[in-house]
Short mmCIF file of C-alpha atoms and ligand atoms in Angstrom, two decimals:
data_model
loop_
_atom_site.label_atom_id
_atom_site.label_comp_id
_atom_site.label_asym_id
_atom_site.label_seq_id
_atom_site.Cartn_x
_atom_site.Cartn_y
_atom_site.Cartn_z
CA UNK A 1 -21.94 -5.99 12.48
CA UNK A 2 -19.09 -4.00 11.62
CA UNK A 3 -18.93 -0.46 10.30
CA UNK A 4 -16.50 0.28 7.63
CA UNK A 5 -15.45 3.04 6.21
CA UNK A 6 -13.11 3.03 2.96
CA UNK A 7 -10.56 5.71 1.80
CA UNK A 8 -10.37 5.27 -1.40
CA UNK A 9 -13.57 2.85 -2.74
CA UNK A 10 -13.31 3.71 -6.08
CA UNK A 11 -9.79 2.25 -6.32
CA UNK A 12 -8.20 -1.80 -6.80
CA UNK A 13 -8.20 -2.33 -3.61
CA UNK A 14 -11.25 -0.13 -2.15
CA UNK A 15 -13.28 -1.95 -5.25
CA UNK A 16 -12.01 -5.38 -4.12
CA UNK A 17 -13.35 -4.48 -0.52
CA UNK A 18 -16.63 -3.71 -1.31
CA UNK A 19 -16.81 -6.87 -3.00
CA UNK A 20 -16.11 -8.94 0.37
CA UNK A 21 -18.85 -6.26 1.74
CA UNK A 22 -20.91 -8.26 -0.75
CA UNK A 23 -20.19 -11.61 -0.01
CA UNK A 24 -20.40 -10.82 4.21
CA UNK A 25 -23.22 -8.24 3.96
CA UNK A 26 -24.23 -9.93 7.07
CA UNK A 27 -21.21 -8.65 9.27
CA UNK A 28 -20.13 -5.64 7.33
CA UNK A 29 -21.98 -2.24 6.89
CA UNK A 30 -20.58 0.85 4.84
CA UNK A 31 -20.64 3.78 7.05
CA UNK A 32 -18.60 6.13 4.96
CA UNK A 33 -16.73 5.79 1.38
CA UNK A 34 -14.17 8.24 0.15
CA UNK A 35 -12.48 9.00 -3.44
CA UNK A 36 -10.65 11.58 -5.31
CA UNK A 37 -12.18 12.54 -8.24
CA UNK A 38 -14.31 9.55 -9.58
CA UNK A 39 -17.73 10.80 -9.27
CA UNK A 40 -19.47 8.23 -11.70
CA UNK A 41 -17.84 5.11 -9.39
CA UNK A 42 -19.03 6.67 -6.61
CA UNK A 43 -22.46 7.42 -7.32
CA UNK A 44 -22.62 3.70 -8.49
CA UNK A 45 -21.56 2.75 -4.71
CA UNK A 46 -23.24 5.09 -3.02
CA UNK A 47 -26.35 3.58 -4.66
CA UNK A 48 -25.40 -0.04 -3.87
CA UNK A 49 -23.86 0.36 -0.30
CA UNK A 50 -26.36 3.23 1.00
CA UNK A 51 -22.96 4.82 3.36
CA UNK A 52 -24.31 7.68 5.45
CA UNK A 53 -21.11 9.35 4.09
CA UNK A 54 -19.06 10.26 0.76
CA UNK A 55 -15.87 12.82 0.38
CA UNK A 56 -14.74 13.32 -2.65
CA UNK A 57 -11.02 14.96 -2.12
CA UNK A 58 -12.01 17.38 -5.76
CA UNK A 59 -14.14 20.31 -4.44
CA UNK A 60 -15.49 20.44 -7.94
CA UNK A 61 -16.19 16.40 -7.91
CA UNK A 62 -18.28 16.91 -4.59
CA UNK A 63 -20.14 19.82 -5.95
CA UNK A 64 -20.85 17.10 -8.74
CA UNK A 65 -21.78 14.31 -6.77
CA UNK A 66 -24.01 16.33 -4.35
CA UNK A 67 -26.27 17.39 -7.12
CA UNK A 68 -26.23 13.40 -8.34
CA UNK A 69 -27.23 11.69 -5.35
CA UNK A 70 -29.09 14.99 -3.61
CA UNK A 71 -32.25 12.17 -3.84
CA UNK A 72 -30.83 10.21 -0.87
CA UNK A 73 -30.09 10.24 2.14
CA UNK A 74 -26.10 10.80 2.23
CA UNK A 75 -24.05 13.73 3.15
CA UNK A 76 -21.41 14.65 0.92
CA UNK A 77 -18.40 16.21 1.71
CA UNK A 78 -15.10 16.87 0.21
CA UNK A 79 -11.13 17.95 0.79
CA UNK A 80 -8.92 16.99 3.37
CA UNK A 81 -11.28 17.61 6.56
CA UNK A 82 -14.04 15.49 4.57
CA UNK A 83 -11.18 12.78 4.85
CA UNK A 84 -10.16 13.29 8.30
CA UNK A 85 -14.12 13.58 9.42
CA UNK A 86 -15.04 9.97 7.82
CA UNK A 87 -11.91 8.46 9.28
CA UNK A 88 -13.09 9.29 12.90
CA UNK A 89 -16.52 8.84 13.01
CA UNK A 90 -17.83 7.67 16.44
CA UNK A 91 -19.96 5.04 14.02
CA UNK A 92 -16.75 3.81 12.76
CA UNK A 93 -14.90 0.67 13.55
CA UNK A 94 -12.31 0.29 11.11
CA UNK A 95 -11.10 2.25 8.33
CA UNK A 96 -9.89 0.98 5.37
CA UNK A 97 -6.99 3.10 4.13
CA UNK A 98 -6.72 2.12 0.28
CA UNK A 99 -5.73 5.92 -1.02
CA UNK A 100 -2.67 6.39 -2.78
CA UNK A 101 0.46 8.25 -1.48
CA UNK A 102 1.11 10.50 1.46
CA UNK A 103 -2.48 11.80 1.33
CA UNK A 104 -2.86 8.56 3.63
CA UNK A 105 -1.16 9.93 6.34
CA UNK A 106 -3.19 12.76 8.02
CA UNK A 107 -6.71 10.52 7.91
CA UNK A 108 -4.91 7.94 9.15
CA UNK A 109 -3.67 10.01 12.31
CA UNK A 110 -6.78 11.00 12.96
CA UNK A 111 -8.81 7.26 13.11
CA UNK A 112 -6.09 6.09 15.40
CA UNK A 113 -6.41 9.22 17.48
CA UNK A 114 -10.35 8.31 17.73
CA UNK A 115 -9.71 4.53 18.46
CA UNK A 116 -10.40 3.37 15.06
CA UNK A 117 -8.69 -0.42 14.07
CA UNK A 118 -6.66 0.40 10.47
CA UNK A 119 -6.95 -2.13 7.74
CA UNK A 120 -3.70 -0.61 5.83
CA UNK A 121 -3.19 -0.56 2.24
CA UNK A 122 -1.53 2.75 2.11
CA UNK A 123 2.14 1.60 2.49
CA UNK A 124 3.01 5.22 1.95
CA UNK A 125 1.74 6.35 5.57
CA UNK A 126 4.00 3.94 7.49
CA UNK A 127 6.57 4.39 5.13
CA UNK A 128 6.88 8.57 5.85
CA UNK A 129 5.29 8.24 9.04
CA UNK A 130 5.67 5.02 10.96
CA UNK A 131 7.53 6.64 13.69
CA UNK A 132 4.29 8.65 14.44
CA UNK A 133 1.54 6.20 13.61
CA UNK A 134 2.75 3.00 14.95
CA UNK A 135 3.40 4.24 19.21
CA UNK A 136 -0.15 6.33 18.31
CA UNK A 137 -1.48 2.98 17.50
CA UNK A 138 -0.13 1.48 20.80
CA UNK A 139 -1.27 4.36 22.88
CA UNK A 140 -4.63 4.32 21.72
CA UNK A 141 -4.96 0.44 21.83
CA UNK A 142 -5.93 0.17 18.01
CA UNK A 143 -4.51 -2.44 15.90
CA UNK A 144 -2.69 -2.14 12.33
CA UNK A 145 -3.56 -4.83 10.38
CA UNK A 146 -2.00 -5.03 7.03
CA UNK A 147 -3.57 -5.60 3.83
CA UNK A 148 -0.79 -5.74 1.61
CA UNK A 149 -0.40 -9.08 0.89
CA UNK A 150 3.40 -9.30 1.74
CA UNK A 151 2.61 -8.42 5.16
CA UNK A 152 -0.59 -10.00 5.67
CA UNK A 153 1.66 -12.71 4.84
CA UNK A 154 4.01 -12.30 7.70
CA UNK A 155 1.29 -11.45 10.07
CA UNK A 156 -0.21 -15.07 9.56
CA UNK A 157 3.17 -16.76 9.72
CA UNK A 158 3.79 -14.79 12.53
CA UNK A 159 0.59 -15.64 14.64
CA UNK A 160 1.31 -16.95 17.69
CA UNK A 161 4.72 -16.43 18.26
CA UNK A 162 6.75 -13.70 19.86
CA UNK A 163 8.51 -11.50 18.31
CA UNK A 164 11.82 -12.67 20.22
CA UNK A 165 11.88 -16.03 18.14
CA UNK A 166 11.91 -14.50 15.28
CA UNK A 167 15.27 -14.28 13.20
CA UNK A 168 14.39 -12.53 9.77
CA UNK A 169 12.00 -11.80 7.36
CA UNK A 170 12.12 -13.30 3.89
CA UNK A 171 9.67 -10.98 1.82
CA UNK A 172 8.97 -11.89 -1.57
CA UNK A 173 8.54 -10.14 -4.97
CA UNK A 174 7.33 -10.77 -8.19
CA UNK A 175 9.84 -8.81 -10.26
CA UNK A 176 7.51 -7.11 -11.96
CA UNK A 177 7.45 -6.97 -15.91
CA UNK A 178 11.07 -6.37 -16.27
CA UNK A 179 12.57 -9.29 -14.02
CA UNK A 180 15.88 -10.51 -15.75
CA UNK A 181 16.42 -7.61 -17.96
CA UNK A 182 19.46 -5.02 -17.28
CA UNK A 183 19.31 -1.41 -18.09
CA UNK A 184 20.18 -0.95 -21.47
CA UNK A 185 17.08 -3.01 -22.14
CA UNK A 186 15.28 -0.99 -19.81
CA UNK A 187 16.26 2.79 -21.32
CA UNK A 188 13.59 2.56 -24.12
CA UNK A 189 10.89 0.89 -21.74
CA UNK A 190 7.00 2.75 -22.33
CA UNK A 191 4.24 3.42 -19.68
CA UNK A 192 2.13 0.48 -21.39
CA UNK A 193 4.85 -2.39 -21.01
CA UNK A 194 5.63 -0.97 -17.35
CA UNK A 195 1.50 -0.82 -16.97
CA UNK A 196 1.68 -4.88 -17.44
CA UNK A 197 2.21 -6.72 -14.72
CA UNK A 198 2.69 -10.33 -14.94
CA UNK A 199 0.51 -11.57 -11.79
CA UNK A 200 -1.42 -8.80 -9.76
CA UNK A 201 -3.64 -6.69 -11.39
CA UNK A 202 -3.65 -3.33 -9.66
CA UNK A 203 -3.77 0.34 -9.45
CA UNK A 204 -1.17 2.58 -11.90
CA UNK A 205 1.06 4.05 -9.13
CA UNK A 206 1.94 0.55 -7.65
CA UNK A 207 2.25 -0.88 -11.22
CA UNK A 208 4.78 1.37 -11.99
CA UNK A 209 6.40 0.74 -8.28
CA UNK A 210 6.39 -2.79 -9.17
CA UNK A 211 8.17 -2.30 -12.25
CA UNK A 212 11.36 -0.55 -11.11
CA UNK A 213 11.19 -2.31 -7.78
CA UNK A 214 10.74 0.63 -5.46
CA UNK A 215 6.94 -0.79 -4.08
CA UNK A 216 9.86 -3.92 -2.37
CA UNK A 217 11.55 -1.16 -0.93
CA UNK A 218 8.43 0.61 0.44
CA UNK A 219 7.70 -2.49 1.70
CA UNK A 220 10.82 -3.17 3.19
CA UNK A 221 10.16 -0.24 5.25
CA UNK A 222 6.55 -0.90 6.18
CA UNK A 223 7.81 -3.94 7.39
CA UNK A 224 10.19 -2.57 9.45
CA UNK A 225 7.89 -0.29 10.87
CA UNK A 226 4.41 -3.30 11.08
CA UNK A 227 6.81 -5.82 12.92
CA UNK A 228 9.48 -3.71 14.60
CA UNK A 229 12.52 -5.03 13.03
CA UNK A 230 15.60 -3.43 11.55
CA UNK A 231 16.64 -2.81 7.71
CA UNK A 232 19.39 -6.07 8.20
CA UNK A 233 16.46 -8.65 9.30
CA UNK A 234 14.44 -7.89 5.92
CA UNK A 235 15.14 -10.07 3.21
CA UNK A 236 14.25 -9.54 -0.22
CA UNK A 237 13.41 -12.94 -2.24
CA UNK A 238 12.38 -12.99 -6.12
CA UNK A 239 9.71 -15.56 -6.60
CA UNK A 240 8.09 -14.88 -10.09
CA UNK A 241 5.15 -16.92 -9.58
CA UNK A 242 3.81 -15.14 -6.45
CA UNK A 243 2.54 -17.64 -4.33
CA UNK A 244 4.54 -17.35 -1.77
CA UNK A 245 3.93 -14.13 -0.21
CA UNK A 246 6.32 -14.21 2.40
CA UNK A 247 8.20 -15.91 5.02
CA UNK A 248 9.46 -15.56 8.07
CA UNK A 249 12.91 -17.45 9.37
CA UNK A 250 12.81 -18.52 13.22
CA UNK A 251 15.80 -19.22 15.34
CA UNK A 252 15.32 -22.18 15.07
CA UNK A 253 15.79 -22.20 11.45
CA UNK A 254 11.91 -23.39 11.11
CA UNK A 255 10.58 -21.17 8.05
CA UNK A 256 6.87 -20.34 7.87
CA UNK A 257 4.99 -19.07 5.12
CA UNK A 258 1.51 -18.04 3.69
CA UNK A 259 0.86 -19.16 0.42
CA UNK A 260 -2.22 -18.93 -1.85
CA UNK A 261 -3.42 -17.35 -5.38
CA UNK A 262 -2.37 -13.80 -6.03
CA UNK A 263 -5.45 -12.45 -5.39
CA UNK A 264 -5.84 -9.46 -3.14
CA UNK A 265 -9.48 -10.39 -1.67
CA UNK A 266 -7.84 -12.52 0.29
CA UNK A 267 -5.51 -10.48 2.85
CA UNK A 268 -8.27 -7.58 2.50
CA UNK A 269 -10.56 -10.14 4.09
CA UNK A 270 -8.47 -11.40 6.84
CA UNK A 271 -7.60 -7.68 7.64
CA UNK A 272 -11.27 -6.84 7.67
CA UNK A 273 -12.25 -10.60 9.84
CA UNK A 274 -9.18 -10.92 11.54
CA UNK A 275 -8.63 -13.00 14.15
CA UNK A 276 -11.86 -14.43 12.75
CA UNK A 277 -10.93 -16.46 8.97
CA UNK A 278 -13.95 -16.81 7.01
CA UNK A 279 -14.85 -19.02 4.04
CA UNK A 280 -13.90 -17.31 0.61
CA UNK A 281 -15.50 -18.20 -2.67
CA UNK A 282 -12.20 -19.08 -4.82
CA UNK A 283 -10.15 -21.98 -6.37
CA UNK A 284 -7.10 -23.13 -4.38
CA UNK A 285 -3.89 -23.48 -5.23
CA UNK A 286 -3.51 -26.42 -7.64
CA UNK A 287 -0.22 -27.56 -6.71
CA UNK A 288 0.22 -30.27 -9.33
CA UNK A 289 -0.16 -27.61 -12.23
CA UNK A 290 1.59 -25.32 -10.48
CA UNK A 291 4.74 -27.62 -11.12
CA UNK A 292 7.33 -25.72 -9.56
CA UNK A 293 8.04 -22.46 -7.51
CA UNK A 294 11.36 -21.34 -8.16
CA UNK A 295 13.35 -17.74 -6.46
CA UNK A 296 16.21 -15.78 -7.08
CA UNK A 297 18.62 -13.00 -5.82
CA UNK A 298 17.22 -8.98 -6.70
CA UNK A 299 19.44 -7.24 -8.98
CA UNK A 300 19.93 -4.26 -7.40
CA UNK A 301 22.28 -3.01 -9.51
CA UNK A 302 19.39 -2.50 -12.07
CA UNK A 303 16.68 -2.09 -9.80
CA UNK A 304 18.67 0.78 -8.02
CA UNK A 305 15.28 1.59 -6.01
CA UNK A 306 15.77 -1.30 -3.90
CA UNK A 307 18.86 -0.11 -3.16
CA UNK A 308 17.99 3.03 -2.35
CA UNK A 309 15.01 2.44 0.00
CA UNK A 310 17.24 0.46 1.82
CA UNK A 311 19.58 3.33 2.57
CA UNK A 312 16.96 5.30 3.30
CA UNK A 313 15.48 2.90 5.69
CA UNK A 314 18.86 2.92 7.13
CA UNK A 315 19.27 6.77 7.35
CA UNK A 316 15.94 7.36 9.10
CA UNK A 317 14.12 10.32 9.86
CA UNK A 318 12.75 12.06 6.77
CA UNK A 319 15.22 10.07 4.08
CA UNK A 320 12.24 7.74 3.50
CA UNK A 321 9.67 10.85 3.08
CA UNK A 322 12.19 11.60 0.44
CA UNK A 323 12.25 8.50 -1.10
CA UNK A 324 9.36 8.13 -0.93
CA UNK A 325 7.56 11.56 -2.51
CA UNK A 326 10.58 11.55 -5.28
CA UNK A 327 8.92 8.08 -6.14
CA UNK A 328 5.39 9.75 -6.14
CA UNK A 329 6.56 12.54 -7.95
CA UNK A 330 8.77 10.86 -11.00
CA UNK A 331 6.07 8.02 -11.32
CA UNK A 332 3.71 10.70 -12.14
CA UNK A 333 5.61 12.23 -14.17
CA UNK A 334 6.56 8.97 -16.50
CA UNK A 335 3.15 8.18 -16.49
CA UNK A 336 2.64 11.72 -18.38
CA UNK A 337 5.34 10.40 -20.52
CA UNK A 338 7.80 13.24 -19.36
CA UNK A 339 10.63 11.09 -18.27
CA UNK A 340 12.24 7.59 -19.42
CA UNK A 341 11.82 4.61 -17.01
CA UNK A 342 14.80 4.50 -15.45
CA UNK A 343 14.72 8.31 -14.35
CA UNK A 344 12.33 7.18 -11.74
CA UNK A 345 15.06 5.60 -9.30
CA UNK A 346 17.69 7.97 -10.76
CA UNK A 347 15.49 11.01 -9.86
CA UNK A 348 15.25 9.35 -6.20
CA UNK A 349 18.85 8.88 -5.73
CA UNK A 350 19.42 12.65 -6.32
CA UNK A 351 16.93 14.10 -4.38
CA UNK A 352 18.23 11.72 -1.64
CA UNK A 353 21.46 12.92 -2.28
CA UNK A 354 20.37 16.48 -1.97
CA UNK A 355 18.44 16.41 1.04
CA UNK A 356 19.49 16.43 4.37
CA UNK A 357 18.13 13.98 6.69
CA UNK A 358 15.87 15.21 9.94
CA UNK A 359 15.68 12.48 12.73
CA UNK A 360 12.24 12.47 14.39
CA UNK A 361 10.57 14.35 12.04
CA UNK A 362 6.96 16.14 13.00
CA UNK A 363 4.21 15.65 11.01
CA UNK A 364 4.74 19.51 9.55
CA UNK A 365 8.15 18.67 9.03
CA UNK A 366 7.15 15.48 6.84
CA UNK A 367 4.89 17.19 5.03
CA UNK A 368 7.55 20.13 4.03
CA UNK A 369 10.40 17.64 3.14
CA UNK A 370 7.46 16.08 0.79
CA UNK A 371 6.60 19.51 -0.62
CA UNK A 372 10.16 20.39 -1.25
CA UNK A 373 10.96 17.06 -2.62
CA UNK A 374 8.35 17.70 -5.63
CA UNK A 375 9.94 21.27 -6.25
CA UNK A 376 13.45 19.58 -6.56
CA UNK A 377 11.88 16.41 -9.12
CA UNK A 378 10.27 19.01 -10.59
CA UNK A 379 13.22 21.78 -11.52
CA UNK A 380 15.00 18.53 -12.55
CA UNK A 381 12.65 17.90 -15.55
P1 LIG B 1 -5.90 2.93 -7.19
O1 LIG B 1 -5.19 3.95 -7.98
O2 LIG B 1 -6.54 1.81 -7.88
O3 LIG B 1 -7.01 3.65 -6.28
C1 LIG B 1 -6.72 4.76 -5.51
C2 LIG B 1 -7.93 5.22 -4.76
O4 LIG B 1 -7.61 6.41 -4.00
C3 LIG B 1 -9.09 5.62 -5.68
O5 LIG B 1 -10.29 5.35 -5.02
C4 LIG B 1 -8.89 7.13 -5.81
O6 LIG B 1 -10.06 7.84 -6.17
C5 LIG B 1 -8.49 7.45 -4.40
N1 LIG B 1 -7.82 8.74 -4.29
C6 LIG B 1 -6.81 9.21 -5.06
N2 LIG B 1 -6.47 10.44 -4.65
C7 LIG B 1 -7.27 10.72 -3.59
C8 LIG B 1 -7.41 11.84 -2.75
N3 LIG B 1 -6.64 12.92 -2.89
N4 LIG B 1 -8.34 11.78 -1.76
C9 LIG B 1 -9.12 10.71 -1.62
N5 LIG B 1 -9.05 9.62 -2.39
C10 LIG B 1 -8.12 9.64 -3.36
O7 LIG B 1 -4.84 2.40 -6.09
P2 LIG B 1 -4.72 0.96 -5.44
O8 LIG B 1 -6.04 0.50 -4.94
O9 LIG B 1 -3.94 0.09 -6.34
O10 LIG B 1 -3.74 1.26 -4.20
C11 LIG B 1 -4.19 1.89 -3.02
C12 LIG B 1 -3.12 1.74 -1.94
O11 LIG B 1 -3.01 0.37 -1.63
C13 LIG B 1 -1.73 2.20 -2.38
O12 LIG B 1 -1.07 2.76 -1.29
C14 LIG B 1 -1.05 0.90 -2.79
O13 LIG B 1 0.36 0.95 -2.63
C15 LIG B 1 -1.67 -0.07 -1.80
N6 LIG B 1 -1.70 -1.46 -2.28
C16 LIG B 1 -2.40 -1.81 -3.39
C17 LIG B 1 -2.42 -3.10 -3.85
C18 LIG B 1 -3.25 -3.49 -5.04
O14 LIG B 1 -3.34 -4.69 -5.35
N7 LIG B 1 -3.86 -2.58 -5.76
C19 LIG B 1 -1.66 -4.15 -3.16
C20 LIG B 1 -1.00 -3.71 -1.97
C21 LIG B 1 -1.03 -2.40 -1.55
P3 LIG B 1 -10.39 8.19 -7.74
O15 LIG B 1 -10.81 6.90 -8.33
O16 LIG B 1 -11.47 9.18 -7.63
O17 LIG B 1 -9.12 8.73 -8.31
MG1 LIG B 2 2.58 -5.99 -1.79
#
């Protein structure tokens, strides 16, 4: 049996987990569930999964859910140190990170710190703070295991093999909702036809991300950081019909790749089995409707975020913090409808521009480039 413990249940991707919880109730037990604000979800799970744990991040939202579920036997806490408490539980095997944005990053530290094996969703960690996390992770003898299903991807196509043989990655995208258009046809774009992804359903933030591109370039980067390779051995392939969810190129010029349904029970379940792969209840791939896969080239010079989280992948040190929180910061703020589409990846390039790059930044000094990063987005708007 193993005990889980999920930051951020009430989410896509914590949701989705809970469902292979019910499929494998057998081999997995909820220890601990975390959310932000959700209080209804929660009491729904906390009901159905019986956790000896639940944090909601809202002080008010605890307060809420306290009173709720005060006729069981679950302790409820909330903020930051409710996260970081849950995450390290001696109880604990592995921790699901599925929260959204930098909030990942301190909960994260501290499961590695106490041995705990991460299933990562939260691209945003690695992406501000892979220098930290990933030798942590090797210290303490815990393994990463990614969920996104790019990098789950790789990880299978990678299995076996040592890293010497391999030449590049070839990491594939979707295109999101506005593949093939340019920017004037982009200017007038709303929050609704950015919300509507062709293929993956999923939560708003990485909608959005999808739309202008800038979830490849995170991805790029968590990559770099899951399999140790530089900005120049990451390869960015359109495939609209995701099923293909990566590749990686060996010297040899062999090619391997993971391919199934764009469904994200899948790499959730390998993350939370792996090395074991167990039976999942869904169709395959039906090849002969499928037809045809096709790919193309990213337009960078329209999906300028790409282009950007290159260079900051390239730069180093906090460049992709600031990348990274200007991303956070603008997609919240077109989601409140106060800026136009393509101000997300504009806003980024400025605040990039502005910003000074630290090498080897500390976790404090992440964490300040993040705050002063929303200052500058914000006194922008
Ligand atoms: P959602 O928006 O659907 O869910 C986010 C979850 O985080 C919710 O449970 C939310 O709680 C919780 N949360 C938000 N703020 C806090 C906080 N301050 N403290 C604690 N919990 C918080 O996001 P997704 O599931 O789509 O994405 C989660 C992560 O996984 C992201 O990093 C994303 O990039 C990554 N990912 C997602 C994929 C997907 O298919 N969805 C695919 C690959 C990666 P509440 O409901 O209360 O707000
Ligand atoms: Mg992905």
């Amino acid at each position: 049996m193993k005990n889980l413990v999920i930051l951020g249940s009430t989410g896509s991707i914590g949701t989705q987990a809970l469902e292979i919880v019910d499929a494998y109730s057998d081999r997995l037990k909820v220890t601990a569930l975390a959310a932000g604000s959700n209080v209804d979800r929660m009491e729904e799970q906390i009901r159905r999964y019986h956790p000896d744990f639940a944090v909601m991040y809202e002080e008010k939202a605890a307060g809420d859910l306290s009173v709720r579920v005060a006729d069981l036997p679950v302790t409820v806490l909330a903020g930051m140190e409710g996260l970081q408490q849950i995450a390290s539980l001696p109880e604990a095997d592995v921790v699901l990170t599925a929260v959204v944005g930098m909030i990942g990053i301190k909960p994260t530290i501290e499961a590695i710190k106490a041995g705990k094996d991460i299933a990562l969703a939260n691209k945003e960690t690695l992406v501000t703070a892979g220098h930290i996390i990933m030798p942590m992770a090797k210290e303490k003898g815990v393994s990463i295991l990614p969920v996104d299903s790019e990098h789950s991807a790789i990880f299978q196509s990678l299995n076996g093999e040592p890293k010497k043989r391999m030449k590049k990655i070839l990491l594939t995208a979707s295109g999101g909702p506005f593949r093939g258009m340019d920017r004037e046809t982009l200017f007038n774009k709303t929050v609704k036809e950015a919300l509507n992804h062709p293929n993956w359903s999923m939560g708003k933030k990485i909608t959005i991300d999808s739309a202008t591109m800038v979830n490849k370039g995170l991805e790029v980067m968590e990559a770099g950081w899951l399999f140790d390779v530089k900005p120049e051995q990451i390869q960015v392939v359109v495939h609209p019909q995701s099923i293909i969810h990566s590749m990686v190129e060996y010297v040899d010029g062999a090619v391997m790749a993971q391919l199934g349904l764009p469904d994200m029970k899948l790499p959730i379940q390998y993350a939370l089995f792996y090395p074991d792969r167990l039976p999942m209840d869904m169709p395959g791939i039906d090849f002969f409707k499928l037809g045809q896969i096709t790919f193309e080239e990213p337009d960078l010079k329209t999906f300028t975020g790409l282009k950007l989280a290159y260079e900051a992948f390239k730069t180093g040190g906090t460049m992709p913090t600031v990348f990274n929180a200007a991303n956070e910061k603008a997609v919240s703020l077109f989601l409140a409808g106060r800026i136009r589409f393509l101000q997300i990846a504009d806003l980024i390039g400025e605040a990039m521009g502005a910003h000074g790059a630290v090498k080897n930044p500390s976790l404090n000094e992440i964490l300040e480039t993040e705050k002063w990063c929303y200052e500058f987005i914000e006194s922008r708007c």
